[in-house]
XYZ file of C-alpha atoms in Angstrom:
738
model
C 4.947 1.400 -7.310
C 4.009 4.624 -5.436
C 1.284 4.734 -2.840
C -0.516 7.662 -4.504
C -1.067 8.809 -8.062
C -2.164 12.435 -7.951
C -3.911 13.377 -11.204
C -3.987 17.135 -11.875
C -5.870 18.383 -14.975
C -4.844 21.910 -15.984
C -6.629 24.556 -18.022
C -6.171 28.331 -17.706
C -4.887 28.221 -14.135
C -1.333 29.495 -14.524
C -1.796 31.873 -11.589
C -2.578 29.022 -9.195
C -0.750 26.045 -10.679
C 2.582 26.453 -8.901
C 0.897 26.656 -5.524
C -1.072 23.503 -6.327
C 1.988 21.506 -7.418
C 4.090 22.756 -4.519
C 1.421 21.615 -2.076
C 1.680 18.078 -3.493
C 5.422 17.770 -4.038
C 6.173 19.366 -0.686
C 4.182 16.797 1.281
C 6.038 15.105 4.143
C 4.801 11.798 2.688
C 6.790 11.545 -0.542
C 5.720 8.163 -1.943
C 3.699 9.633 -4.791
C 3.615 10.480 -8.449
C 1.934 13.394 -10.169
C 0.180 12.887 -13.505
C -0.299 16.447 -14.753
C -2.570 16.820 -17.763
C -2.245 19.954 -19.882
C -5.745 20.172 -21.370
C -4.538 22.287 -24.265
C -4.381 25.283 -21.966
C -3.895 28.546 -23.901
C -1.845 30.156 -21.115
C 1.471 29.144 -19.540
C 0.264 25.971 -17.804
C 2.093 23.638 -20.173
C 5.434 25.376 -19.678
C 5.002 25.373 -15.900
C 4.275 21.638 -15.929
C 7.347 20.935 -18.045
C 9.461 22.982 -15.667
C 8.295 20.912 -12.681
C 8.771 17.628 -14.560
C 12.342 18.601 -15.417
C 13.304 19.128 -11.786
C 11.216 16.384 -10.108
C 11.152 12.865 -11.521
C 7.839 12.182 -9.780
C 6.034 14.468 -12.243
C 4.753 13.136 -15.566
C 3.211 15.614 -18.004
C 0.652 14.848 -20.699
C 0.018 17.517 -23.338
C -3.364 16.821 -24.948
C -3.694 17.760 -28.646
C -7.075 19.384 -28.051
C -9.128 20.666 -25.156
C -11.384 17.874 -23.870
C -12.691 19.276 -20.603
C -12.079 18.475 -16.956
C -13.581 14.983 -16.816
C -11.932 13.573 -19.916
C -8.609 15.172 -18.950
C -8.781 13.109 -15.774
C -9.550 10.047 -17.893
C -6.451 10.754 -19.971
C -4.308 10.707 -16.847
C -5.636 7.472 -15.336
C -3.915 4.971 -17.708
C -0.555 6.497 -16.776
C -1.127 6.082 -13.039
C 0.796 3.320 -11.270
C -0.037 4.125 -7.644
C -2.096 2.062 -5.245
C -4.548 4.925 -4.873
C -5.826 7.651 -7.175
C -6.296 11.202 -5.952
C -7.817 13.785 -8.301
C -6.772 17.350 -7.451
C -8.068 20.372 -9.320
C -5.200 22.612 -10.350
C -6.435 25.693 -8.485
C -6.795 23.789 -5.208
C -4.092 22.695 -2.769
C -3.340 19.852 -0.399
C -2.929 20.887 3.205
C 0.426 20.188 4.903
C 0.643 16.604 6.115
C -2.480 15.554 4.215
C -0.997 12.544 2.389
C 0.663 11.233 5.556
C -2.688 11.367 7.338
C -4.411 9.642 4.394
C -1.708 6.954 4.204
C -1.960 6.274 7.933
C -5.741 5.985 7.719
C -5.495 3.608 4.741
C -3.131 1.406 6.706
C -5.412 1.543 9.730
C -8.426 0.406 7.678
C -6.576 -2.201 5.583
C -6.835 -0.499 2.180
C -10.537 0.264 1.651
C -12.011 0.846 -1.807
C -12.583 4.531 -1.049
C -11.406 6.909 1.658
C -13.407 10.123 2.120
C -11.683 13.094 3.760
C -12.601 16.654 4.639
C -11.945 19.987 2.948
C -12.162 23.714 3.645
C -13.338 26.452 1.308
C -10.746 29.211 0.953
C -12.215 32.413 -0.434
C -10.501 34.935 -2.680
C -11.040 37.646 -0.066
C -9.095 35.668 2.552
C -11.784 33.829 4.494
C -11.723 30.111 5.265
C -14.717 27.929 6.103
C -14.739 24.246 6.915
C -17.190 21.839 5.325
C -20.417 22.232 7.279
C -20.985 18.458 7.167
C -17.622 17.589 8.706
C -19.470 15.867 11.541
C -20.478 13.097 9.112
C -16.836 12.090 8.864
C -16.265 12.425 12.600
C -19.239 10.179 13.310
C -18.317 7.500 10.754
C -16.276 5.536 13.266
C -12.847 3.916 13.136
C -13.688 1.050 10.770
C -15.058 0.718 7.251
C -18.643 0.775 6.073
C -20.866 0.824 2.985
C -23.142 3.549 1.696
C -26.097 1.416 2.750
C -24.801 1.319 6.330
C -24.078 5.045 6.416
C -26.184 6.757 3.717
C -25.314 10.162 5.159
C -21.957 9.830 3.389
C -23.872 10.643 0.188
C -24.939 13.992 1.641
C -21.376 15.263 1.373
C -20.448 17.445 -1.553
C -20.631 15.339 -4.725
C -17.091 15.990 -5.896
C -14.255 13.708 -6.876
C -11.409 15.482 -5.056
C -12.429 14.820 -1.436
C -11.619 11.118 -1.749
C -8.875 8.680 -2.706
C -9.754 5.544 -4.675
C -8.043 2.176 -4.768
C -6.845 1.972 -8.353
C -7.636 -1.750 -8.701
C -11.213 -1.036 -7.591
C -11.604 1.742 -10.181
C -10.104 -0.405 -12.941
C -12.242 -3.442 -12.113
C -15.449 -1.418 -12.388
C -14.339 0.648 -15.375
C -15.257 3.946 -13.775
C -14.635 6.983 -15.994
C -15.659 10.604 -16.260
C -18.169 11.787 -18.876
C -17.850 15.094 -20.754
C -19.591 18.251 -19.657
C -20.275 20.154 -16.446
C -21.141 18.261 -13.239
C -18.956 15.369 -14.366
C -18.294 14.457 -10.721
C -21.926 13.389 -10.219
C -21.950 10.260 -12.459
C -18.570 9.313 -10.994
C -19.243 9.797 -7.293
C -22.642 8.117 -6.977
C -21.644 4.910 -8.824
C -18.318 4.728 -6.982
C -19.771 5.132 -3.500
C -22.748 2.855 -4.175
C -20.434 0.143 -5.547
C -17.770 0.330 -2.858
C -17.714 -2.612 -0.491
C -15.479 -0.848 2.020
C -15.483 2.911 2.612
C -13.437 4.674 5.274
C -13.622 8.241 6.563
C -10.900 10.633 7.659
C -11.960 13.574 9.819
C -9.199 15.840 8.574
C -9.025 18.765 6.145
C -6.812 17.525 3.324
C -7.793 19.936 0.541
C -8.188 23.686 0.432
C -10.970 24.206 -2.100
C -10.321 27.588 -3.700
C -13.358 29.799 -4.263
C -12.185 32.020 -7.104
C -13.702 35.425 -7.720
C -14.022 34.545 -11.394
C -13.211 31.593 -13.606
C -15.057 29.101 -11.407
C -17.178 26.855 -13.612
C -20.071 26.735 -11.166
C -20.277 30.533 -10.979
C -20.223 30.920 -14.772
C -23.542 31.887 -16.348
C -24.033 29.452 -19.212
C -26.354 26.928 -20.809
C -23.680 24.370 -19.969
C -25.468 23.924 -16.653
C -28.080 21.954 -18.595
C -25.423 19.194 -18.620
C -26.593 18.236 -15.134
C -29.600 16.468 -16.686
C -27.428 14.223 -18.842
C -25.193 13.474 -15.865
C -28.128 12.251 -13.790
C -29.357 10.216 -16.741
C -25.995 8.422 -16.539
C -26.459 7.842 -12.803
C -29.933 6.380 -13.350
C -28.621 4.195 -16.190
C -25.866 2.829 -13.949
C -28.339 1.982 -11.204
C -30.728 0.421 -13.738
C -27.926 -1.886 -14.902
C -27.256 -3.085 -11.341
C -30.425 -4.556 -9.777
C -28.766 -4.709 -6.361
C -28.766 -0.899 -6.401
C -32.431 -0.409 -7.283
C -33.165 0.315 -3.635
C -31.398 3.653 -4.170
C -33.862 4.851 -6.824
C -36.061 6.946 -4.466
C -33.036 8.588 -2.888
C -31.425 9.446 -6.236
C -34.745 10.670 -7.620
C -35.092 13.137 -4.758
C -31.415 14.071 -4.864
C -31.599 14.873 -8.558
C -34.619 17.128 -8.032
C -32.988 18.976 -5.160
C -29.744 19.431 -7.082
C -31.425 20.834 -10.170
C -33.659 23.158 -8.160
C -30.579 24.428 -6.352
C -28.948 25.257 -9.698
C -32.135 26.977 -10.848
C -32.281 29.108 -7.690
C -28.732 30.424 -8.075
C -28.722 33.872 -9.693
C -25.407 33.376 -11.537
C -25.790 29.926 -13.081
C -28.386 30.036 -15.854
C -29.145 32.790 -18.365
C -32.500 34.281 -17.285
C -34.080 33.481 -20.648
C -33.230 29.780 -20.208
C -34.570 29.217 -16.712
C -38.062 28.176 -17.814
C -36.599 25.596 -20.181
C -34.301 24.295 -17.423
C -37.283 23.854 -15.130
C -39.228 21.971 -17.811
C -36.262 19.677 -18.545
C -35.851 18.992 -14.848
C -39.567 18.257 -14.409
C -39.490 15.829 -17.373
C -36.507 14.018 -15.876
C -38.198 13.978 -12.481
C -41.338 12.406 -13.927
C -39.446 9.930 -16.092
C -37.439 8.495 -13.198
C -39.993 8.670 -10.435
C -40.063 5.204 -8.836
C -43.386 3.448 -8.968
C -45.445 4.256 -5.908
C -42.977 6.842 -4.631
C -44.489 9.902 -2.996
C -43.245 13.416 -3.635
C -42.806 15.680 -0.646
C -40.690 18.644 0.338
C -39.213 21.133 -2.062
C -39.192 18.738 -5.026
C -43.008 18.779 -5.055
C -42.809 21.921 -7.228
C -41.504 19.727 -10.053
C -44.945 18.160 -10.411
C -46.338 21.561 -11.448
C -45.543 24.292 -13.938
C -42.811 26.882 -14.124
C -45.216 29.802 -13.445
C -46.427 27.939 -10.362
C -42.790 27.471 -9.296
C -42.187 31.227 -9.656
C -45.317 32.027 -7.642
C -44.200 29.646 -4.921
C -40.721 31.166 -4.789
C -42.161 34.666 -4.667
C -44.510 33.606 -1.862
C -41.608 32.045 0.028
C -39.583 35.247 -0.307
C -42.542 37.303 0.867
C -43.060 34.991 3.830
C -39.397 35.251 4.801
C -39.547 39.028 4.587
C -42.740 39.085 6.662
C -41.132 36.875 9.315
C -38.075 39.108 9.328
C -40.165 42.239 9.788
C -42.316 40.592 12.437
C -39.176 39.472 14.218
C -37.863 43.034 14.208
C -41.173 44.305 15.593
C -41.265 41.623 18.283
C -37.618 42.270 19.100
C -38.164 45.998 19.416
C -41.218 45.406 21.601
C -39.269 43.012 23.786
C -36.455 45.531 24.162
C -38.935 48.237 25.162
C -40.555 45.873 27.634
C -37.189 44.878 29.127
C -36.110 48.507 29.368
C -39.359 49.401 31.074
C -38.950 46.499 33.488
C -35.329 47.454 34.110
C -36.270 51.097 34.625
C -38.917 50.026 37.131
C -36.343 48.122 39.176
C -33.816 50.920 38.752
C -36.076 53.063 40.940
C -35.477 50.650 43.800
C -32.306 50.889 45.888
C -29.272 48.796 45.034
C -28.963 45.480 46.813
C -25.665 45.747 48.742
C -25.261 41.966 48.804
C -25.991 41.244 45.139
C -22.983 40.374 42.950
C -23.424 39.688 39.237
C -20.764 37.577 37.512
C -19.944 36.862 33.885
C -16.981 35.305 32.099
C -15.839 34.991 28.491
C -18.909 36.735 27.053
C -21.373 34.803 29.217
C -19.934 31.354 28.430
C -20.215 29.953 31.928
C -18.439 29.800 35.268
C -14.866 30.325 34.111
C -11.592 32.077 34.841
C -11.133 34.888 37.346
C -14.848 35.576 37.954
C -15.331 31.912 38.870
C -12.475 32.058 41.350
C -13.903 35.212 42.951
C -17.376 33.632 43.101
C -16.079 30.538 44.903
C -14.066 32.626 47.340
C -17.122 34.782 48.079
C -19.216 31.698 48.807
C -16.675 30.663 51.428
C -15.688 34.034 52.905
C -18.937 36.002 52.608
C -21.921 33.629 52.324
C -24.272 36.575 52.828
C -23.352 37.793 49.336
C -25.733 36.575 46.655
C -23.920 35.657 43.468
C -25.835 35.506 40.159
C -24.248 34.407 36.883
C -25.121 35.865 33.488
C -25.120 33.166 30.775
C -25.779 33.355 27.063
C -28.535 30.683 26.937
C -30.107 27.788 28.798
C -27.645 25.345 27.245
C -24.786 27.248 28.875
C -26.725 27.343 32.136
C -26.931 23.534 32.105
C -23.156 23.438 32.547
C -23.236 25.443 35.782
C -22.834 23.626 39.112
C -26.116 22.451 40.564
C -27.894 25.138 42.533
C -26.117 28.069 40.884
C -28.361 31.080 40.440
C -28.265 32.515 36.921
C -30.018 34.763 34.418
C -29.934 34.588 30.626
C -28.551 37.722 28.994
C -31.292 39.910 27.532
C -34.078 38.325 29.571
C -36.434 40.204 31.881
C -34.737 38.654 34.913
C -31.405 39.826 33.523
C -32.711 43.386 33.445
C -34.028 43.076 36.990
C -30.819 41.642 38.444
C -28.469 44.057 36.680
C -30.633 46.995 37.752
C -30.370 46.037 41.444
C -26.814 44.670 41.750
C -24.159 46.613 43.603
C -21.210 44.597 42.282
C -20.356 43.414 38.790
C -17.437 41.030 38.195
C -16.473 40.326 34.591
C -13.385 39.467 32.530
C -14.693 41.181 29.370
C -16.837 44.291 28.895
C -20.501 44.306 29.740
C -22.893 45.068 26.849
C -23.168 48.721 25.936
C -26.917 48.871 26.585
C -26.487 48.119 30.290
C -26.618 51.396 32.226
C -24.406 51.730 35.266
C -26.269 53.086 38.276
C -24.662 55.438 40.805
C -23.156 53.326 43.545
C -22.659 50.228 41.396
C -19.110 48.866 41.418
C -17.603 47.235 38.336
C -14.610 44.947 38.887
C -12.770 44.038 35.705
C -10.565 40.982 36.094
C -9.181 40.738 32.529
C -8.394 37.299 31.096
C -4.611 37.309 31.082
C -1.372 39.123 31.647
C -0.991 40.910 28.305
C 1.892 40.416 25.906
C 0.100 41.468 22.711
C -1.253 44.970 22.151
C -4.764 45.500 23.477
C -7.262 48.320 23.835
C -6.281 51.749 22.546
C -2.870 50.434 21.500
C -4.627 48.623 18.655
C -5.506 51.888 16.958
C -2.312 51.837 14.909
C -2.637 48.105 14.189
C -5.351 47.951 11.509
C -4.995 44.221 10.958
C -5.269 43.322 14.620
C -8.336 45.484 15.173
C -10.204 44.275 12.075
C -13.877 44.374 13.001
C -13.046 45.722 16.471
C -14.496 49.083 17.539
C -11.861 50.534 19.879
C -13.749 53.766 20.796
C -16.855 51.773 21.716
C -14.752 49.378 23.791
C -13.208 52.321 25.668
C -16.655 53.790 26.367
C -17.611 50.493 27.969
C -14.346 50.376 29.896
C -15.202 53.800 31.341
C -17.597 51.920 33.636
C -14.775 49.994 35.337
C -14.073 50.934 38.957
C -11.315 48.421 39.623
C -8.872 46.708 37.263
C -7.077 43.675 38.678
C -3.338 43.396 38.081
C -0.953 40.469 38.505
C 2.166 42.637 38.437
C 3.336 46.205 38.033
C 3.985 45.321 34.392
C 0.331 44.331 33.876
C -0.853 47.370 35.815
C 1.029 49.678 33.482
C -0.274 47.925 30.378
C -3.906 48.159 31.508
C -3.553 51.844 32.396
C -1.866 52.588 29.069
C -4.200 50.516 26.880
C -7.412 51.588 28.657
C -7.178 55.340 29.371
C -10.323 55.255 31.488
C -11.456 56.058 35.045
C -10.637 52.882 37.000
C -8.238 52.300 39.866
C -5.700 49.505 39.593
C -6.008 46.805 42.235
C -2.802 44.930 43.009
C -4.520 41.700 43.863
C -2.948 39.071 41.622
C -5.037 36.921 39.279
C -7.753 34.938 41.079
C -7.723 32.229 38.393
C -4.083 31.497 39.227
C -4.593 30.914 42.957
C -5.048 27.215 42.323
C -1.777 27.084 40.387
C 0.166 28.808 43.162
C -1.372 26.705 45.927
C -1.452 23.391 44.038
C 1.793 23.635 42.116
C 3.023 20.245 43.319
C 0.005 18.414 41.926
C 0.066 16.857 38.463
C -3.545 17.159 37.287
C -4.501 13.581 38.133
C -8.131 13.996 37.054
C -7.144 15.342 33.646
C -4.616 12.570 33.106
C -7.082 9.897 34.145
C -9.857 11.288 31.944
C -7.609 11.271 28.889
C -5.881 7.964 29.610
C -2.424 9.477 30.159
C -0.132 7.108 32.088
C 0.876 8.451 35.491
C 4.585 8.154 34.685
C 4.400 10.060 31.380
C 5.934 13.473 30.907
C 3.123 15.691 29.612
C 4.114 18.429 27.165
C 1.438 21.058 26.536
C 1.513 22.920 23.212
C -0.574 26.106 23.374
C -0.137 28.424 20.358
C -1.867 31.766 19.909
C -3.641 33.158 16.842
C -1.927 35.254 14.151
C -3.378 38.592 13.137
C -1.412 38.620 9.909
C -3.627 35.790 8.662
C -7.327 36.404 8.219
C -8.162 32.966 9.606
C -5.834 33.505 12.551
C -4.330 30.069 12.002
C -0.737 29.363 11.046
C 0.611 25.837 11.517
C 3.891 26.317 13.334
C 4.571 22.667 14.121
C 3.837 19.271 12.608
C 2.058 17.788 15.608
C 2.617 14.162 14.583
C 6.317 14.791 14.053
C 6.618 16.641 17.357
C 4.816 13.850 19.233
C 7.146 11.275 17.668
C 10.179 13.446 18.396
C 9.328 13.656 22.078
C 9.774 9.899 22.228
C 8.440 7.147 24.485
C 7.187 8.153 27.894
C 5.857 11.500 26.678
C 2.318 12.661 25.880
C 1.697 15.740 23.732
C -1.376 17.766 24.759
C -2.611 20.513 22.411
C -4.813 23.451 23.331
C -5.770 25.824 20.516
C -6.550 29.484 21.034
C -10.293 29.815 21.875
C -10.966 31.861 18.724
C -9.729 28.981 16.563
C -11.601 26.200 18.348
C -14.667 26.269 16.096
C -12.842 26.965 12.832
C -10.837 24.764 10.480
C -7.737 24.632 12.720
C -8.666 21.313 14.318
C -9.633 19.839 10.983
C -6.136 20.208 9.538
C -4.894 17.318 11.615
C -5.560 17.805 15.305
C -8.914 16.003 15.416
C -7.601 12.970 13.537
C -4.393 12.775 15.586
C -6.441 12.954 18.774
C -8.722 10.160 17.565
C -5.707 7.964 16.896
C -4.186 8.747 20.294
C -1.131 10.510 18.850
C -1.979 13.679 20.803
C -4.569 14.774 23.353
C -6.821 17.644 22.256
C -7.541 19.824 25.295
C -9.051 22.738 23.360
C -12.541 22.197 24.770
C -11.462 21.665 28.366
C -13.408 24.322 30.313
C -10.895 24.560 33.156
C -7.560 25.797 31.840
C -5.951 25.463 35.261
C -6.595 21.721 35.225
C -4.787 21.420 31.890
C -1.856 23.491 33.143
C -1.556 21.440 36.318
C -1.353 18.247 34.257
C 1.515 19.554 32.111
C 5.161 19.007 33.019
C 6.311 21.485 30.387
C 4.768 24.157 28.167
C 5.622 24.847 24.537
C 4.085 28.110 23.374
C 4.781 31.094 21.170
C 3.256 34.432 22.188
C 0.276 33.128 24.117
C -0.525 34.762 27.445
C -0.835 31.266 28.891
C 2.909 31.463 29.571
C 2.295 34.035 32.328
C -0.192 31.753 34.076
C 1.925 28.637 33.629
C 4.993 30.381 35.062
C 3.279 30.278 38.463
C 3.878 26.522 38.507
C 7.635 27.036 38.142
C 7.792 24.335 35.481
C 9.824 24.441 32.255
C 8.639 26.604 29.354
C 9.946 26.470 25.778
C 9.224 29.500 23.619
C 8.819 28.927 19.860
C 9.556 32.293 18.223
C 10.050 31.440 14.543
C 7.910 34.366 13.325
C 8.517 36.866 16.115
C 9.278 39.822 13.826
C 6.161 39.269 11.704
C 3.971 38.773 14.764
C 5.291 41.889 16.477
C 4.866 43.983 13.334
C 1.278 42.899 12.785
C -0.057 42.782 16.350
C 2.509 44.577 18.486
C 3.992 43.284 21.748
C 4.719 45.236 24.898
C 8.017 43.469 25.486
C 10.388 41.416 23.369
C 9.695 38.099 25.012
C 12.680 36.531 23.260
C 14.925 38.962 25.150
C 13.260 38.166 28.479
C 12.002 34.621 27.891
C 10.418 32.289 30.433
C 12.792 29.529 29.319
C 14.717 28.328 26.310
C 13.854 29.943 22.969
C 13.460 27.768 19.867
C 13.259 29.037 16.298
C 12.413 25.812 14.464
C 10.528 22.607 15.072
C 13.871 20.820 15.119
C 15.039 23.120 17.930
C 12.017 22.165 20.018
C 12.570 18.448 19.513
C 16.292 18.808 20.217
C 15.631 20.563 23.534
C 13.482 17.674 24.743
C 15.696 14.930 23.325
C 18.770 16.372 25.030
C 17.063 17.121 28.341
C 17.960 20.815 28.040
C 14.324 21.798 28.425
C 14.655 21.402 32.208
C 18.241 22.509 32.788
C 19.619 25.185 35.100
C 19.659 27.865 32.402
C 15.957 27.394 31.814
C 15.278 27.574 35.546
C 17.258 30.816 35.822
C 15.324 32.422 32.970
C 12.057 31.219 34.463
C 12.854 32.685 37.881
C 13.532 36.122 36.401
C 10.348 35.895 34.332
C 8.239 34.982 37.373
C 9.726 37.759 39.451
C 8.664 40.348 36.913
C 5.390 39.067 35.513
C 3.938 37.089 38.477
C 4.837 39.699 41.068
C 1.516 39.722 42.966
C 0.634 36.041 42.551
C 0.611 34.562 46.061
C -2.415 32.257 45.936
C -4.743 34.670 47.760
C -5.913 36.890 44.911
C -9.564 35.809 45.024
C -9.692 36.286 48.786
C -8.123 39.717 48.350
C -10.800 40.734 45.822
C -13.621 39.566 48.089
C -12.291 41.165 51.244
C -11.070 44.477 49.875
C -13.382 45.156 46.914
C -16.637 43.398 47.863
C -16.584 43.637 51.651
C -14.449 46.738 52.078
C -12.240 45.074 54.671
C -8.510 45.708 55.042
C -6.112 42.963 54.062
C -2.758 43.613 55.686
C -0.776 41.108 53.649
C -1.154 42.837 50.291
C 1.324 41.438 47.762
C 2.993 44.764 47.118
C 2.693 48.264 48.461
C 1.605 51.003 46.124
C 4.794 52.641 44.845
C 5.381 55.524 42.442
C 5.088 54.243 38.910
C 8.372 54.108 36.993
C 8.669 55.604 33.548
C 6.888 53.489 30.919
C 10.136 52.770 29.125
C 11.561 51.236 32.292
C 8.899 48.551 32.380
C 7.511 48.145 28.891
C 9.403 47.795 25.651
C 6.819 48.396 22.902
C 7.544 46.686 19.616
C 8.163 48.897 16.644
């Protein structure tokens, strides 16, 4: 008996069907069967299903004699299922890699609940991906099981059948089945969740829900959307037959009204001539099932009136929104004029020679190189007044107590930036900030670059999608000093930013702590995350891919890698910052971190602390390798897609030819290196030494001091890391990718 029976109804989806089936049959967890139902599809679906059944014994195909619709096609598949759990997958959607393994592990952890609810992401036909906006409901559900009564917010999730697995015995015992018509998931999902004695949640994206440009039922203009009324009648009838569920009547009454009004408001659902009738049918249903004594508030209150009144209210709401938008524009323009006037007033005053304005990572707090310079200035030059620019008061709350700050765009921001002599930033300042004569801009950058940046992106249309290179260069024209960690970095910055700055061979201030504290093992980080002191910590830090719109490509199976490292090892994962808020964590990282399989360090504000805690780094083309090399600890480079990455983004050097350690081309290679102990052998140390000599040339642990003394105070610093020498030919130092 398999663990999962995956039921896949098929109708006119031949263009997507193979991808769907491959996503199921290619799962790492193979204890499954597929019940594929050909709902008399007029295209090639039936032949595709037969082809898969012929080559994989786990596939059973049912060819229905007539088209019965999505719900009844699922019903046709259920009697043939033999698995412990049922999973209904629409044939244009896909399972994410590792999804069934994660579901199976969670079922074992919660002792086979009636229902397990998991997360999904919408994948759009134009290439975008967006995670379920209510994913936090799953994250907050806790490690155990619950009922809908205990956690009613579970009913706020999308009312679909495919974001759950169901214990087959539970479904059979209650006789749950799908009705005909559109919105067939509604009279399945509500009864199932309200009846379940034990529900579990999995905070992991297991399904990619395809948003097709056409052919999607919900975006089809048709009277079939009137079916929603019959579906809710079925829900109310089920509740009526179960007195223990009568307490849910007010909730379902409101939910029905909101759902129907949402359908009515969509421009592509109902034929315009039928909208008045749909409203009247909804209002009749709303009145018929209104619980005795129940009040009506919120948006559903319109259902107590007439359709003309509903239209008037919608028109008034649109007018109010437009008025607020226009008023906001007027207020915004007035505020800008006021700030500019205030700034201009202060711009008439002389610059404050002791005022230094700092910002990091687009005003996200005290981070990176600017933070290191700020701390050094506090110690070396206490007469300097440092002010941080932050994006909002919430960000300001994360600053150390007593730190002076201004919120970007505020009047105080205009005053401070108009008077400051020094500006220290690791990204460009906003274009509307005028640079006064005598002001000094110090650009620290955020990394030693491997990937193309700046003007070099002009011939990389994918990498510069949505990125205005000419505007960026105009902002970079304000730089006076550009910090460099090596002659290699110096050449890249001067090539990529053909502007007016002078290169400063200072080293990277953020890396001072790594150079000076290289013997430490990040005790605070280990303690905070419960990592045993004797464990070998392996940090996995991948970068984003420009050849994917989402930027995310899963290079490794994190659970398999963690297991492959073996006892005495802890796998720490840090995603690229641009992926932190997207679906990347939802495809497994968040759930693995909850279970203690890995440690998720993506949100750690201090990267240096994470690097200090790691005994080895596994990365691909992330600039973190240049920082980590300062620790002189083993680095493993995973370069399985090097050619594709270089072609899409461009790299200044072939890092596989000059690697910081051993190069792996598969997940198995990575695991083998650690299992054999080769990850820390003499060959790796030799490669690492050559890498450090070239790319960490100026890193001596005194970069921040050097910036303060030479660039802020104008003092000489005799122990500069390297004398200024004639620049070699570009080809001698950089090897641009083709």
